[in-house]
Short mmCIF file of C-alpha atoms and ligand atoms in Angstrom, two decimals:
data_model
loop_
_atom_site.label_atom_id
_atom_site.label_comp_id
_atom_site.label_asym_id
_atom_site.label_seq_id
_atom_site.Cartn_x
_atom_site.Cartn_y
_atom_site.Cartn_z
CA MET A 1 52.01 8.10 0.39
CA SER A 2 48.82 7.09 2.37
CA PRO A 3 47.62 9.80 5.16
CA SER A 4 47.92 6.68 7.44
CA THR A 5 51.94 6.56 6.79
CA HIS A 6 52.54 10.74 6.90
CA TRP A 7 51.01 10.47 10.27
CA LEU A 8 53.22 7.25 11.59
CA ILE A 9 56.26 9.25 10.36
CA PHE A 10 55.51 12.58 11.49
CA LEU A 11 54.95 10.99 15.30
CA GLN A 12 58.24 9.28 14.90
CA TYR A 13 59.87 12.48 13.76
CA SER A 14 58.40 14.51 16.68
CA PHE A 15 58.93 12.33 19.22
CA MET A 16 62.84 12.06 17.98
CA SER A 17 63.20 15.54 18.08
CA LEU A 18 61.83 16.45 21.18
CA SER A 19 63.27 13.88 23.80
CA GLY A 20 65.58 15.19 25.85
CA PRO A 21 65.01 18.03 28.17
CA VAL A 22 61.52 18.90 26.67
CA GLN A 23 58.85 16.29 27.49
CA ALA A 24 58.32 13.60 24.64
CA CYS A 25 55.23 14.51 23.24
CA TYR A 26 53.81 13.62 19.18
CA LYS A 27 53.36 16.81 17.03
CA ALA A 28 50.28 18.74 17.74
CA CYS A 29 49.74 17.10 20.44
CA THR A 30 50.20 18.28 24.04
CA CYS A 31 51.41 15.57 26.82
CA LEU A 32 51.18 15.33 30.98
CA PRO A 33 54.26 12.82 31.76
CA ASP A 34 54.47 9.54 31.51
CA LEU A 35 51.97 10.18 28.37
CA LYS A 36 48.67 8.80 30.75
CA TYR A 37 47.05 12.19 29.00
CA ILE A 38 47.79 13.37 25.60
CA ASN A 39 46.19 15.97 23.54
CA CYS A 40 45.88 16.24 20.17
CA SER A 41 43.11 18.70 19.57
CA GLY A 42 42.97 20.85 16.22
CA GLY A 43 46.31 18.86 14.96
CA ASN A 44 45.29 18.12 11.81
CA ILE A 45 45.27 14.11 11.99
CA SER A 46 43.82 12.66 9.04
CA ALA A 47 44.28 9.17 9.87
CA ALA A 48 43.78 7.39 13.02
CA VAL A 49 46.97 5.76 14.39
CA SER A 50 47.28 2.95 16.46
CA SER A 51 51.20 4.12 17.69
CA PHE A 52 49.60 5.76 21.11
CA PRO A 53 51.75 3.99 23.75
CA SER A 54 49.30 1.24 25.70
CA ASN A 55 49.18 2.82 28.92
CA THR A 56 47.53 5.92 27.81
CA GLU A 57 44.39 6.54 29.66
CA HIS A 58 43.22 9.49 27.89
CA LEU A 59 43.40 10.64 24.64
CA ASP A 60 41.84 13.71 23.10
CA LEU A 61 41.70 13.42 19.04
CA SER A 62 38.77 16.02 18.70
CA ARG A 63 38.81 18.62 16.39
CA ASN A 64 41.18 16.74 13.53
CA LEU A 65 40.48 15.71 10.13
CA LEU A 66 39.58 11.52 10.60
CA THR A 67 36.75 10.19 8.24
CA THR A 68 36.97 6.34 8.82
CA LEU A 69 37.85 4.51 11.62
CA PRO A 70 38.84 1.01 10.38
CA PRO A 71 38.81 -2.21 12.73
CA GLY A 72 41.41 -2.31 15.37
CA CYS A 73 42.47 0.98 14.61
CA PHE A 74 43.17 2.45 18.23
CA GLY A 75 45.42 -0.56 18.31
CA ALA A 76 46.00 -2.34 22.03
CA LEU A 77 45.22 0.76 24.38
CA TRP A 78 43.99 -1.57 27.36
CA GLY A 79 44.51 1.33 29.35
CA LEU A 80 42.41 3.83 27.79
CA LYS A 81 39.82 5.68 29.94
CA VAL A 82 38.27 8.45 27.77
CA LEU A 83 38.86 8.76 24.11
CA LEU A 84 37.48 12.08 22.42
CA LEU A 85 37.02 12.19 18.20
CA SER A 86 34.31 14.76 18.52
CA THR A 87 34.27 17.28 15.67
CA ASN A 88 36.03 15.59 12.91
CA ASN A 89 34.87 14.16 9.62
CA ILE A 90 34.22 10.72 10.70
CA THR A 91 31.37 9.03 8.15
CA SER A 92 31.64 4.91 9.23
CA MET A 93 32.75 2.99 11.94
CA ALA A 94 34.19 -0.35 11.15
CA GLY A 95 32.68 -3.38 13.37
CA GLY A 96 35.31 -3.70 16.00
CA ALA A 97 36.89 -0.05 14.96
CA PHE A 98 37.49 0.11 19.57
CA VAL A 99 37.93 -3.69 20.37
CA ASN A 100 40.74 -4.04 22.77
CA LEU A 101 39.45 -0.40 24.68
CA GLN A 102 38.47 -2.56 27.37
CA SER A 103 38.57 0.18 29.69
CA LEU A 104 37.16 2.91 27.78
CA GLN A 105 34.60 4.66 29.80
CA LYS A 106 33.39 7.57 27.88
CA LEU A 107 33.48 8.11 24.06
CA ASP A 108 32.40 10.86 22.52
CA LEU A 109 31.61 10.95 18.79
CA SER A 110 29.60 13.90 18.48
CA GLY A 111 29.79 16.49 15.72
CA ASN A 112 30.64 13.61 12.99
CA GLN A 113 28.72 13.00 10.04
CA ILE A 114 28.24 9.24 10.93
CA GLY A 115 24.54 8.07 9.38
CA ALA A 116 24.27 4.20 10.62
CA LEU A 117 25.56 2.24 13.64
CA GLY A 118 27.24 -0.68 12.17
CA ASP A 119 25.94 -4.11 14.51
CA ALA A 120 29.40 -4.52 15.98
CA PHE A 121 30.71 -1.06 15.89
CA ALA A 122 30.60 -1.29 20.37
CA LEU A 123 32.17 -4.72 20.38
CA GLY A 124 34.90 -4.72 23.07
CA LEU A 125 33.03 -1.48 25.01
CA GLY A 126 31.68 -3.66 28.10
CA SER A 127 33.20 -1.29 30.19
CA LEU A 128 32.12 1.77 28.42
CA SER A 129 29.14 4.00 30.80
CA HIS A 130 29.45 7.20 28.81
CA LEU A 131 28.82 7.69 24.80
CA VAL A 132 28.16 10.89 22.84
CA LEU A 133 26.87 10.39 19.52
CA ALA A 134 24.69 14.10 19.37
CA ARG A 135 25.10 15.88 16.26
CA ASN A 136 25.59 13.21 13.83
CA ARG A 137 23.40 12.01 11.04
CA LEU A 138 22.00 9.22 12.27
CA THR A 139 18.56 8.87 11.01
CA ALA A 140 16.98 4.96 12.82
CA LEU A 141 17.95 2.91 15.61
CA GLU A 142 18.40 -0.51 14.56
CA SER A 143 17.73 -3.60 16.70
CA GLY A 144 20.96 -4.65 18.11
CA SER A 145 22.63 -1.26 17.93
CA PHE A 146 24.15 -1.12 21.20
CA ARG A 147 24.81 -4.50 21.65
CA ASN A 148 27.73 -4.93 24.14
CA LEU A 149 27.16 -1.85 26.10
CA ASP A 150 26.29 -3.88 29.17
CA GLY A 151 27.45 -0.93 31.53
CA LEU A 152 26.44 2.08 29.43
CA ALA A 153 24.94 4.36 31.92
CA ARG A 154 24.62 7.74 29.59
CA LEU A 155 23.63 7.83 25.86
CA ASP A 156 23.55 11.39 23.63
CA LEU A 157 21.85 10.90 20.84
CA SER A 158 20.70 14.28 20.34
CA ALA A 159 20.52 16.60 17.46
CA ASN A 160 20.73 13.71 14.81
CA LEU A 161 17.53 12.73 11.65
CA ILE A 162 16.47 9.82 14.31
CA GLY A 163 12.85 9.07 12.57
CA GLN A 164 12.86 5.29 13.74
CA ILE A 165 13.33 3.00 16.78
CA ARG A 166 13.31 -0.73 15.92
CA ALA A 167 11.75 -2.96 18.74
CA GLY A 168 15.00 -3.95 20.89
CA ALA A 169 17.01 -1.00 19.58
CA PHE A 170 18.19 -0.42 22.76
CA GLY A 171 18.42 -4.39 24.20
CA GLY A 172 21.80 -4.45 25.25
CA ALA A 173 21.54 -1.19 27.14
CA THR A 174 19.94 -2.08 30.33
CA SER A 175 22.07 -0.32 32.70
CA LEU A 176 21.07 2.93 30.55
CA ARG A 177 20.08 6.21 33.41
CA ARG A 178 19.93 9.17 30.91
CA LEU A 179 18.94 8.82 27.49
CA HIS A 180 18.99 12.25 25.62
CA LEU A 181 17.16 12.14 21.77
CA GLU A 182 16.60 15.50 22.14
CA GLY A 183 16.31 17.42 18.77
CA ASN A 184 15.60 14.21 16.41
CA ARG A 185 12.63 13.54 14.04
CA LEU A 186 10.77 11.13 16.17
CA ARG A 187 7.07 11.24 15.34
CA ALA A 188 5.14 8.67 17.40
CA LEU A 189 6.40 6.47 20.85
CA GLU A 190 5.28 3.18 20.31
CA PRO A 191 4.95 0.31 22.93
CA GLY A 192 8.79 -1.51 23.03
CA PHE A 193 10.61 1.09 22.30
CA PHE A 194 12.03 1.27 25.81
CA SER A 195 10.98 -1.89 26.91
CA THR A 196 14.34 -2.86 28.67
CA LEU A 197 15.18 0.04 30.13
CA HIS A 198 14.52 -0.54 33.61
CA ALA A 199 17.26 1.90 35.60
CA LEU A 200 16.20 4.93 33.15
CA GLU A 201 16.20 7.81 35.13
CA VAL A 202 16.00 10.28 32.41
CA LEU A 203 14.58 10.93 29.14
CA GLY A 204 14.82 13.79 26.97
CA LEU A 205 12.54 13.91 23.97
CA ARG A 206 12.37 17.91 23.74
CA GLY A 207 12.58 18.92 20.07
CA ASN A 208 11.35 15.93 17.56
CA THR A 209 7.85 15.60 16.08
CA ILE A 210 5.95 13.35 18.62
CA GLY A 211 2.47 13.86 18.12
CA ARG A 212 1.43 10.36 19.69
CA VAL A 213 2.11 8.46 22.25
CA GLU A 214 0.87 5.28 22.61
CA PRO A 215 -0.64 4.08 26.02
CA GLY A 216 1.84 1.54 27.84
CA VAL A 217 5.21 3.31 26.21
CA LEU A 218 5.85 4.68 29.41
CA ALA A 219 5.04 2.09 31.72
CA PRO A 220 8.21 -0.34 31.46
CA LEU A 221 10.04 2.84 33.07
CA PRO A 222 9.96 2.34 36.65
CA SER A 223 12.96 4.76 38.04
CA LEU A 224 11.74 7.27 35.49
CA ALA A 225 12.50 10.79 36.58
CA PHE A 226 12.36 13.38 33.95
CA LEU A 227 10.69 13.14 31.22
CA ASP A 228 11.04 15.91 28.64
CA LEU A 229 8.02 15.93 25.88
CA SER A 230 8.54 19.69 25.37
CA PHE A 231 8.79 21.19 21.90
CA ASN A 232 6.73 18.45 20.25
CA GLN A 233 3.72 18.13 18.27
CA LEU A 234 1.49 16.86 20.90
CA SER A 235 -2.36 18.39 20.84
CA GLY A 236 -3.66 15.65 23.29
CA LEU A 237 -2.43 13.28 26.25
CA HIS A 238 -4.43 10.06 27.33
CA TYR A 239 -4.33 10.25 31.06
CA LYS A 240 -3.13 6.28 31.33
CA THR A 241 -0.31 7.34 28.92
CA LEU A 242 1.62 9.14 32.58
CA LEU A 243 -0.27 7.49 35.17
CA ALA A 244 1.12 4.17 34.12
CA MET A 245 4.72 5.69 34.57
CA ARG A 246 5.32 3.92 38.31
CA ALA A 247 8.18 6.12 39.85
CA PRO A 248 8.01 7.14 43.35
CA VAL A 249 8.15 10.70 41.13
CA THR A 250 8.51 11.98 38.09
CA HIS A 251 8.77 15.52 36.57
CA VAL A 252 7.27 15.93 33.42
CA LEU A 253 7.65 19.49 30.68
CA LEU A 254 5.08 19.66 28.11
CA GLU A 255 5.50 23.17 27.22
CA GLY A 256 5.49 24.25 23.26
CA ASN A 257 3.06 21.69 22.11
CA PRO A 258 0.16 22.70 19.99
CA TRP A 259 -2.49 21.75 22.91
CA HIS A 260 -5.96 21.41 21.44
CA CYS A 261 -7.95 23.25 24.73
CA ASP A 262 -11.30 20.95 24.64
CA CYS A 263 -12.70 19.86 27.94
CA GLU A 264 -11.48 15.97 26.96
CA LEU A 265 -7.86 17.89 27.70
CA GLN A 266 -9.05 19.62 31.09
CA ARG A 267 -10.39 16.58 32.32
CA VAL A 268 -6.49 14.68 31.89
CA PHE A 269 -4.95 17.48 33.27
CA HIS A 270 -7.15 17.82 35.81
CA LYS A 271 -6.49 14.19 36.99
CA LEU A 272 -3.29 14.18 36.43
CA ALA A 273 -3.02 17.17 39.11
CA ARG A 274 -4.72 15.02 41.97
CA VAL A 275 -1.87 12.36 41.03
CA ARG A 276 1.24 12.73 43.44
CA ARG A 277 3.98 11.24 41.92
CA ILE A 278 3.79 13.03 39.05
CA PHE A 279 4.22 16.87 38.40
CA LEU A 280 3.82 18.55 35.51
CA ASP A 281 6.70 21.52 35.86
CA ASP A 282 5.90 23.54 33.40
CA TYR A 283 1.71 23.13 33.56
CA ARG A 284 1.43 27.02 33.48
CA ASP A 285 3.36 27.62 30.44
CA LEU A 286 1.20 24.91 28.14
CA ARG A 287 -0.49 27.30 25.46
CA CYS A 288 -3.46 26.33 23.11
CA SER A 289 -3.24 26.42 19.60
CA GLU A 290 -6.97 25.09 18.73
CA PRO A 291 -9.70 25.97 18.79
CA ALA A 292 -8.69 29.27 17.10
CA GLU A 293 -10.57 31.61 19.48
CA LEU A 294 -8.19 30.07 22.59
CA ARG A 295 -5.47 30.05 20.35
CA GLY A 296 -2.28 31.18 22.43
CA ARG A 297 -3.94 31.68 25.68
CA ALA A 298 -2.54 29.63 28.62
CA VAL A 299 -4.34 26.34 29.47
CA ALA A 300 -3.86 26.80 32.98
CA GLU A 301 -5.44 30.22 32.53
CA VAL A 302 -8.82 28.72 30.12
CA ASP A 303 -9.03 25.65 32.17
CA GLY A 304 -12.03 26.34 34.10
CA GLU A 305 -13.94 27.20 30.84
CA LEU A 306 -13.03 23.75 28.86
CA CYS A 307 -15.88 22.26 30.34
CA VAL A 308 -18.59 24.84 30.73
CA GLY A 309 -20.19 24.26 27.04
CA GLU A 310 -20.25 20.58 28.29
CA THR A 311 -21.91 21.23 31.56
CA VAL A 312 -25.08 23.28 30.02
CA THR A 313 -25.36 20.20 27.80
CA VAL A 314 -25.28 18.07 30.18
CA LEU A 315 -27.48 20.79 33.01
CA ILE A 316 -30.12 20.86 29.92
CA LEU A 317 -30.10 17.23 29.23
CA THR A 318 -30.66 16.46 33.31
CA VAL A 319 -33.54 19.02 32.90
CA THR A 320 -35.07 17.40 30.56
CA VAL A 321 -34.89 13.76 31.82
CA LEU A 322 -35.93 15.66 35.03
CA ILE A 323 -39.09 17.25 33.27
CA THR A 324 -40.43 14.20 31.64
CA VAL A 325 -40.30 11.78 34.48
CA VAL A 326 -41.56 14.37 36.51
CA ALA A 327 -44.54 15.26 33.85
CA SER A 328 -44.33 11.10 33.51
CA VAL A 329 -45.11 10.76 37.18
CA ILE A 330 -47.64 13.10 37.27
CA MET A 331 -49.70 12.12 34.56
CA ALA A 332 -49.80 9.05 36.28
CA GLU A 333 -50.75 10.34 39.24
CA LYS A 334 -53.19 11.91 37.52
CA SER A 335 -54.91 8.89 35.77
CA LYS A 336 -54.45 7.30 38.90
CA ARG A 337 -56.75 9.59 40.62
CA SER A 338 -59.42 9.46 38.21
CA GLY A 339 -59.28 5.85 38.47
CA GLU A 340 -59.66 5.72 42.22
CA ALA A 341 -62.15 9.26 41.43
CA LYS A 342 -63.91 6.46 39.21
CA ASP A 343 -63.79 3.93 42.04
CA GLU A 344 -65.45 6.26 44.70
CA GLU A 345 -68.40 6.68 42.26
CA SER A 346 -69.04 2.74 42.19
CA GLY A 347 -68.22 2.14 45.49
CA PRO A 348 -71.29 3.56 47.30
CA LEU A 349 -73.49 1.51 44.45
CA GLU A 350 -71.69 -1.76 45.13
CA ALA A 351 -72.22 -1.11 48.81
CA TYR A 352 -75.79 -0.87 48.27
CA CYS A 353 -75.92 -4.04 45.80
CA ASP A 354 -74.21 -5.25 48.89
CA HIS A 355 -77.05 -4.35 51.42
C1 NAG B 1 43.62 20.24 23.98
O1 NAG B 1 44.37 21.15 23.12
C2 NAG B 1 43.49 22.10 22.73
C3 NAG B 1 44.74 22.54 21.47
O2 NAG B 1 46.20 23.02 21.94
C4 NAG B 1 43.42 23.09 23.38
O3 NAG B 1 42.69 24.21 22.61
C5 NAG B 1 42.41 22.74 24.39
O4 NAG B 1 42.40 23.50 25.55
C6 NAG B 1 43.27 21.17 25.19
N1 NAG B 1 42.64 20.39 26.07
C7 NAG B 1 42.48 20.48 27.33
C8 NAG B 1 41.42 19.19 28.03
O5 NAG B 1 43.21 20.76 27.59
C1 NAG B 2 46.65 22.57 10.19
O1 NAG B 2 46.14 23.10 8.57
C2 NAG B 2 46.51 24.26 8.51
C3 NAG B 2 45.88 24.52 7.38
O2 NAG B 2 46.56 23.54 6.40
C4 NAG B 2 47.66 24.99 9.07
O3 NAG B 2 47.02 26.46 8.44
C5 NAG B 2 47.42 25.45 10.78
O4 NAG B 2 48.61 25.85 11.19
C6 NAG B 2 47.69 23.64 11.16
N1 NAG B 2 47.66 23.00 12.71
C7 NAG B 2 48.24 22.65 12.94
C8 NAG B 2 47.62 22.21 14.60
O5 NAG B 2 49.23 22.02 12.57
C1 NAG B 3 34.09 16.40 5.32
O1 NAG B 3 33.56 15.72 4.56
C2 NAG B 3 33.14 16.15 3.31
C3 NAG B 3 32.32 15.26 2.87
O2 NAG B 3 32.52 13.80 2.90
C4 NAG B 3 33.62 17.49 2.85
O3 NAG B 3 32.65 18.04 1.92
C5 NAG B 3 34.34 18.03 3.46
O4 NAG B 3 35.09 19.83 3.02
C6 NAG B 3 35.27 17.67 5.11
N1 NAG B 3 35.29 18.57 6.11
C7 NAG B 3 36.33 18.73 6.63
C8 NAG B 3 37.26 19.44 7.86
O5 NAG B 3 37.16 18.08 6.03
#
């Protein structure tokens, strides 16, 4: 007997046995009257079933034993608004697995083993506003991964293994306001990653290995109010990279990066401090990683010293140039004087001759 037939029989059986004075529900589930709310969390369910009533609005299948989601496996739950599938053992979702769930607003797939998002996994999810894919095994976001998700406002991809984001990966999700990519394996932010996310307000990138943020990558984000780049591998930053953000106010977190404390870094932070729309909220917590003699010191504390060496060099150069200039002026003056003296000497002679 296949697991799904097994489950169907279970369902029917429990319906019969529980009908009567007790509210009818499925075995290992709890339900609210009229079955709009069904909670089957922790119910040992191993195959997705399509026999829930079509007026169900909230279906909790978390902490079960589901491994695959075949096409159309949830049947015609036209009214379903919340579907919780977290902490199962789902490895793959067929294209169209959620087709017909046209009212679905929240889909939680966190804590599974999903390694890739098929091209059409989100087919039919035009109303979805909140998608949680945290704690899976995603390694890359392909172009068009979030196609069909026109209404998506929150996307949680934290704690996966994402090292690659292809251009246009977020192409379909133009309404996105919060994007969580914390705890992944991103090494660089390349232009084009976020180019269509005009509504994005929160971008969480904490705990990746980002060492390079290309100038311009944050420029297409006119609504960005919060950018978390803490605990990455940044040793420096281009002034223009953050300046390119055009939102009225953006709060930025940069703690836990291995900052290379030199005059260049001081200049960047000094210039950013004067930009009124950008707030470096954790500036006081930034620590130097290099050079060795400054390791562990607070950036804010050594900030004033970083350009001292350069200032001295500049001073020496200036003084040298000044001395050269003064010397040449004096030399010129001297030679002019000696020329004049000769003129004086010859003067009376000429006068004499004229006479
Ligand atoms: C759903 O059922 C599980 C197991 O019975 C329970 O632990 C959980 O609290 C329930 N969820 C809600 C939201 O009531
Ligand atoms: C799930 O299966 C385990 C092991 O077979 C069993 O101990 C547990 O009682 C089952 N839980 C439910 C809700 O049926
Ligand atoms: C989940 O799947 C993996 C392999 O696919 C298996 O080793 C593991 O036992 C499964 N866990 C559960 C709770 O079924």
